[in-house]
């Protein structure tokens, strides 16, 4: 039994409680009251992005050895952060499954399934924690993606805040999402001889799924916020 599973369970419970209490902490504006569930869900996702994205940056700063050994190095704080993220993705998976129709959420459910499997391997085996932490750098961009959704729901599209967030969102998308995923795919390819076949297969399938999904989302953002 891995102690990391306790962190996963605690994280799941904590994000569930946060989700339940968010309507009191951040009351939805009139334009968002028809979809209170989504309002709570986005704010919960934003909390996770701030925690995990900031935590990933802090992890590499405090433990520079992680960047030299993405497989075997697993400082307790970095390992716990990955476990916390597994708990969040499990909570978000359940939340969407219970509150959204399948045809509306299948892409995110599929994405979450891949992340839970990949991060779960890191948590259980105490390996590839550094690699998982690189993946969590993507959450820095997710902060601005979630802010964009919040501004849309609050009917603040025609504001300077929305325009500024759109620019930062697209910039961080290229740096922390597309470039990070490309670097991860390159690392997997270059280290394929040092990674067990089963783990390499999971990682390769994950990259093969994430890359087109992120390119499609980038095009949607570009078309919606700039090409119009």
Short mmCIF file of C-alpha atoms in Angstrom, two decimals:
data_model
loop_
_atom_site.label_atom_id
_atom_site.label_comp_id
_atom_site.label_asym_id
_atom_site.label_seq_id
_atom_site.Cartn_x
_atom_site.Cartn_y
_atom_site.Cartn_z
CA UNK A 1 0.00 0.00 0.00
CA UNK A 2 1.53 3.29 -1.08
CA UNK A 3 1.30 6.32 1.25
CA UNK A 4 0.84 8.31 -1.95
CA UNK A 5 -2.65 6.81 -2.20
CA UNK A 6 -3.54 8.51 1.09
CA UNK A 7 -2.49 11.84 -0.43
CA UNK A 8 -4.60 11.08 -3.51
CA UNK A 9 -7.63 10.29 -1.32
CA UNK A 10 -7.10 13.39 0.83
CA UNK A 11 -6.74 15.56 -2.27
CA UNK A 12 -9.93 14.12 -3.76
CA UNK A 13 -11.84 14.92 -0.57
CA UNK A 14 -10.34 18.41 -0.25
CA UNK A 15 -11.19 19.41 -3.83
CA UNK A 16 -14.67 17.94 -3.39
CA UNK A 17 -15.22 20.10 -0.29
CA UNK A 18 -13.81 23.14 -2.07
CA UNK A 19 -16.16 22.56 -4.98
CA UNK A 20 -19.14 22.38 -2.63
CA UNK A 21 -18.22 25.58 -0.80
CA UNK A 22 -17.16 27.71 -3.75
CA UNK A 23 -20.61 29.13 -4.45
CA UNK A 24 -20.45 30.86 -1.08
CA UNK A 25 -16.83 31.94 -1.50
CA UNK A 26 -17.31 33.22 -5.06
CA UNK A 27 -21.03 33.82 -5.74
CA UNK A 28 -21.87 33.47 -9.45
CA UNK A 29 -22.88 36.67 -11.29
CA UNK A 30 -26.40 36.82 -12.81
CA UNK A 31 -25.10 35.67 -16.20
CA UNK A 32 -23.66 32.46 -14.65
CA UNK A 33 -26.56 31.50 -12.37
CA UNK A 34 -28.13 29.26 -14.99
CA UNK A 35 -25.05 27.04 -14.87
CA UNK A 36 -23.93 27.08 -11.25
CA UNK A 37 -22.23 23.70 -11.56
CA UNK A 38 -19.88 24.93 -14.29
CA UNK A 39 -19.06 28.08 -12.31
CA UNK A 40 -17.98 25.97 -9.31
CA UNK A 41 -16.12 23.52 -11.54
CA UNK A 42 -14.02 26.20 -13.25
CA UNK A 43 -13.07 27.86 -9.96
CA UNK A 44 -12.03 24.47 -8.56
CA UNK A 45 -9.91 23.87 -11.67
CA UNK A 46 -8.36 27.32 -11.29
CA UNK A 47 -7.39 26.53 -7.67
CA UNK A 48 -5.68 23.32 -8.83
CA UNK A 49 -3.85 25.10 -11.67
CA UNK A 50 -2.45 27.76 -9.33
CA UNK A 51 -1.37 25.10 -6.82
CA UNK A 52 0.13 22.61 -9.27
CA UNK A 53 1.63 25.06 -11.77
CA UNK A 54 3.23 27.14 -9.03
CA UNK A 55 4.26 23.98 -7.20
CA UNK A 56 5.95 22.55 -10.30
CA UNK A 57 8.01 25.73 -10.77
CA UNK A 58 8.93 25.70 -7.06
CA UNK A 59 9.84 22.01 -7.28
CA UNK A 60 12.41 22.56 -10.03
CA UNK A 61 13.77 25.63 -8.24
CA UNK A 62 14.13 23.91 -4.85
CA UNK A 63 15.29 20.57 -6.28
CA UNK A 64 17.46 21.27 -9.36
CA UNK A 65 18.46 17.59 -9.35
CA UNK A 66 14.97 16.83 -10.69
CA UNK A 67 15.82 18.37 -14.04
CA UNK A 68 18.91 16.13 -14.31
CA UNK A 69 17.09 12.91 -13.41
CA UNK A 70 13.42 12.87 -14.37
CA UNK A 71 13.09 9.15 -13.59
CA UNK A 72 14.66 8.24 -10.26
CA UNK A 73 14.63 11.50 -8.28
CA UNK A 74 11.49 11.87 -6.17
CA UNK A 75 11.65 14.49 -3.36
CA UNK A 76 8.70 14.06 -0.97
CA UNK A 77 7.19 17.44 -1.85
CA UNK A 78 7.31 16.78 -5.60
CA UNK A 79 5.87 13.28 -5.15
CA UNK A 80 3.05 14.67 -2.99
CA UNK A 81 2.26 17.36 -5.57
CA UNK A 82 1.81 14.72 -8.27
CA UNK A 83 -0.42 12.71 -5.90
CA UNK A 84 -2.49 15.84 -5.15
CA UNK A 85 -2.99 16.32 -8.89
CA UNK A 86 -4.18 12.73 -9.28
CA UNK A 87 -6.77 13.42 -6.56
CA UNK A 88 -7.92 16.57 -8.36
CA UNK A 89 -8.26 14.88 -11.76
CA UNK A 90 -10.24 12.05 -10.15
CA UNK A 91 -12.54 14.60 -8.47
CA UNK A 92 -13.01 16.55 -11.71
CA UNK A 93 -13.69 13.31 -13.61
CA UNK A 94 -16.44 12.35 -11.14
CA UNK A 95 -17.82 15.93 -11.12
CA UNK A 96 -18.16 16.03 -14.91
CA UNK A 97 -19.56 12.52 -15.08
CA UNK A 98 -22.30 13.44 -12.60
CA UNK A 99 -23.18 16.88 -13.92
CA UNK A 100 -22.51 16.97 -17.65
CA UNK A 101 -23.75 14.98 -20.62
CA UNK A 102 -21.20 12.59 -22.07
CA UNK A 103 -21.17 14.14 -25.55
CA UNK A 104 -20.24 17.50 -23.96
CA UNK A 105 -17.40 16.23 -21.79
CA UNK A 106 -15.92 13.14 -23.49
CA UNK A 107 -12.75 14.99 -24.60
CA UNK A 108 -11.92 16.15 -21.06
CA UNK A 109 -12.90 12.78 -19.56
CA UNK A 110 -10.52 11.10 -22.01
CA UNK A 111 -7.78 13.63 -21.18
CA UNK A 112 -8.26 13.07 -17.43
CA UNK A 113 -8.11 9.28 -17.86
CA UNK A 114 -4.73 9.53 -19.60
CA UNK A 115 -3.36 11.91 -16.94
CA UNK A 116 -4.63 9.74 -14.05
CA UNK A 117 -2.93 6.64 -15.50
CA UNK A 118 0.39 8.40 -16.24
CA UNK A 119 0.56 10.29 -12.94
CA UNK A 120 -0.69 7.22 -11.08
CA UNK A 121 2.35 5.28 -12.30
CA UNK A 122 4.64 8.01 -10.93
CA UNK A 123 2.85 8.01 -7.55
CA UNK A 124 2.81 4.22 -7.12
CA UNK A 125 6.32 3.46 -8.42
CA UNK A 126 8.05 6.58 -7.06
CA UNK A 127 9.54 6.98 -10.51
CA UNK A 128 9.09 9.54 -13.31
CA UNK A 129 8.13 12.16 -10.70
CA UNK A 130 10.33 14.72 -12.47
CA UNK A 131 8.67 13.88 -15.78
CA UNK A 132 5.23 14.34 -14.17
CA UNK A 133 6.38 17.66 -12.74
CA UNK A 134 7.35 18.80 -16.25
CA UNK A 135 3.82 17.88 -17.34
CA UNK A 136 2.41 20.01 -14.50
CA UNK A 137 4.11 23.09 -15.98
CA UNK A 138 1.22 22.97 -18.45
CA UNK A 139 -1.03 24.10 -15.58
CA UNK A 140 0.60 27.56 -15.69
CA UNK A 141 -1.24 28.11 -18.95
CA UNK A 142 -4.37 26.49 -17.51
CA UNK A 143 -4.59 29.38 -15.02
CA UNK A 144 -5.32 31.77 -17.90
CA UNK A 145 -7.52 29.26 -19.71
CA UNK A 146 -9.74 29.02 -16.63
CA UNK A 147 -9.70 32.81 -16.13
CA UNK A 148 -10.90 33.12 -19.73
CA UNK A 149 -13.85 30.83 -19.01
CA UNK A 150 -14.70 32.76 -15.84
CA UNK A 151 -14.67 36.08 -17.72
CA UNK A 152 -16.85 34.58 -20.45
CA UNK A 153 -19.39 33.31 -17.91
CA UNK A 154 -19.36 36.68 -16.15
CA UNK A 155 -20.16 38.35 -19.50
CA UNK A 156 -16.93 40.37 -19.46
CA UNK A 157 -15.82 39.60 -23.01
CA UNK A 158 -15.64 43.24 -24.14
CA UNK A 159 -13.25 44.35 -21.41
CA UNK A 160 -9.56 45.20 -21.26
CA UNK A 161 -9.12 42.44 -18.70
CA UNK A 162 -10.42 39.83 -21.16
CA UNK A 163 -8.23 41.12 -24.00
CA UNK A 164 -5.13 41.16 -21.80
CA UNK A 165 -5.89 37.66 -20.53
CA UNK A 166 -6.34 36.46 -24.13
CA UNK A 167 -2.84 37.66 -25.08
CA UNK A 168 -1.22 36.14 -21.97
CA UNK A 169 -3.25 32.95 -22.45
CA UNK A 170 -2.00 32.47 -26.01
CA UNK A 171 1.60 33.27 -25.05
CA UNK A 172 1.66 30.86 -22.12
CA UNK A 173 -0.12 28.28 -24.29
CA UNK A 174 2.81 28.24 -26.71
CA UNK A 175 5.49 28.28 -23.98
CA UNK A 176 4.02 26.07 -21.25
CA UNK A 177 1.73 23.77 -23.22
CA UNK A 178 2.88 23.22 -26.79
CA UNK A 179 6.63 23.63 -26.14
CA UNK A 180 6.47 21.57 -22.92
CA UNK A 181 4.62 18.69 -24.61
CA UNK A 182 7.07 18.79 -27.53
CA UNK A 183 10.00 18.63 -25.09
CA UNK A 184 8.38 15.68 -23.27
CA UNK A 185 7.85 13.81 -26.55
CA UNK A 186 11.50 14.45 -27.49
CA UNK A 187 12.70 13.24 -24.06
CA UNK A 188 10.68 10.02 -24.42
CA UNK A 189 12.13 9.40 -27.89
CA UNK A 190 15.73 10.04 -26.81
CA UNK A 191 15.41 7.90 -23.66
CA UNK A 192 13.41 5.03 -25.11
CA UNK A 193 16.25 2.57 -24.37
CA UNK A 194 16.19 3.49 -20.65
CA UNK A 195 12.42 3.32 -20.14
CA UNK A 196 10.63 -0.03 -19.61
CA UNK A 197 8.51 -1.00 -22.65
CA UNK A 198 5.17 -0.81 -20.78
CA UNK A 199 5.93 2.65 -19.35
CA UNK A 200 7.26 3.84 -22.71
CA UNK A 201 4.06 2.63 -24.40
CA UNK A 202 1.87 4.50 -21.87
CA UNK A 203 3.93 7.67 -22.29
CA UNK A 204 3.93 7.47 -26.08
CA UNK A 205 0.17 6.91 -26.25
CA UNK A 206 -0.32 9.82 -23.82
CA UNK A 207 1.78 12.15 -25.99
CA UNK A 208 0.02 10.93 -29.15
CA UNK A 209 -3.35 11.84 -27.59
CA UNK A 210 -2.35 15.12 -25.91
CA UNK A 211 -0.52 16.67 -28.86
CA UNK A 212 -3.41 16.81 -31.38
CA UNK A 213 -5.87 17.78 -28.62
CA UNK A 214 -3.73 20.75 -27.67
CA UNK A 215 -3.16 21.84 -31.29
CA UNK A 216 -6.93 21.78 -31.91
CA UNK A 217 -7.59 23.78 -28.72
CA UNK A 218 -4.92 26.32 -29.73
CA UNK A 219 -6.63 26.81 -33.10
CA UNK A 220 -10.01 27.25 -31.39
CA UNK A 221 -8.59 29.89 -29.04
CA UNK A 222 -6.83 31.71 -31.89
CA UNK A 223 -9.97 31.71 -34.02
CA UNK A 224 -12.27 32.78 -31.16
CA UNK A 225 -10.17 35.52 -29.57
CA UNK A 226 -8.12 36.90 -32.46
CA UNK A 227 -9.22 35.81 -35.93
CA UNK A 228 -12.74 37.12 -35.38
#
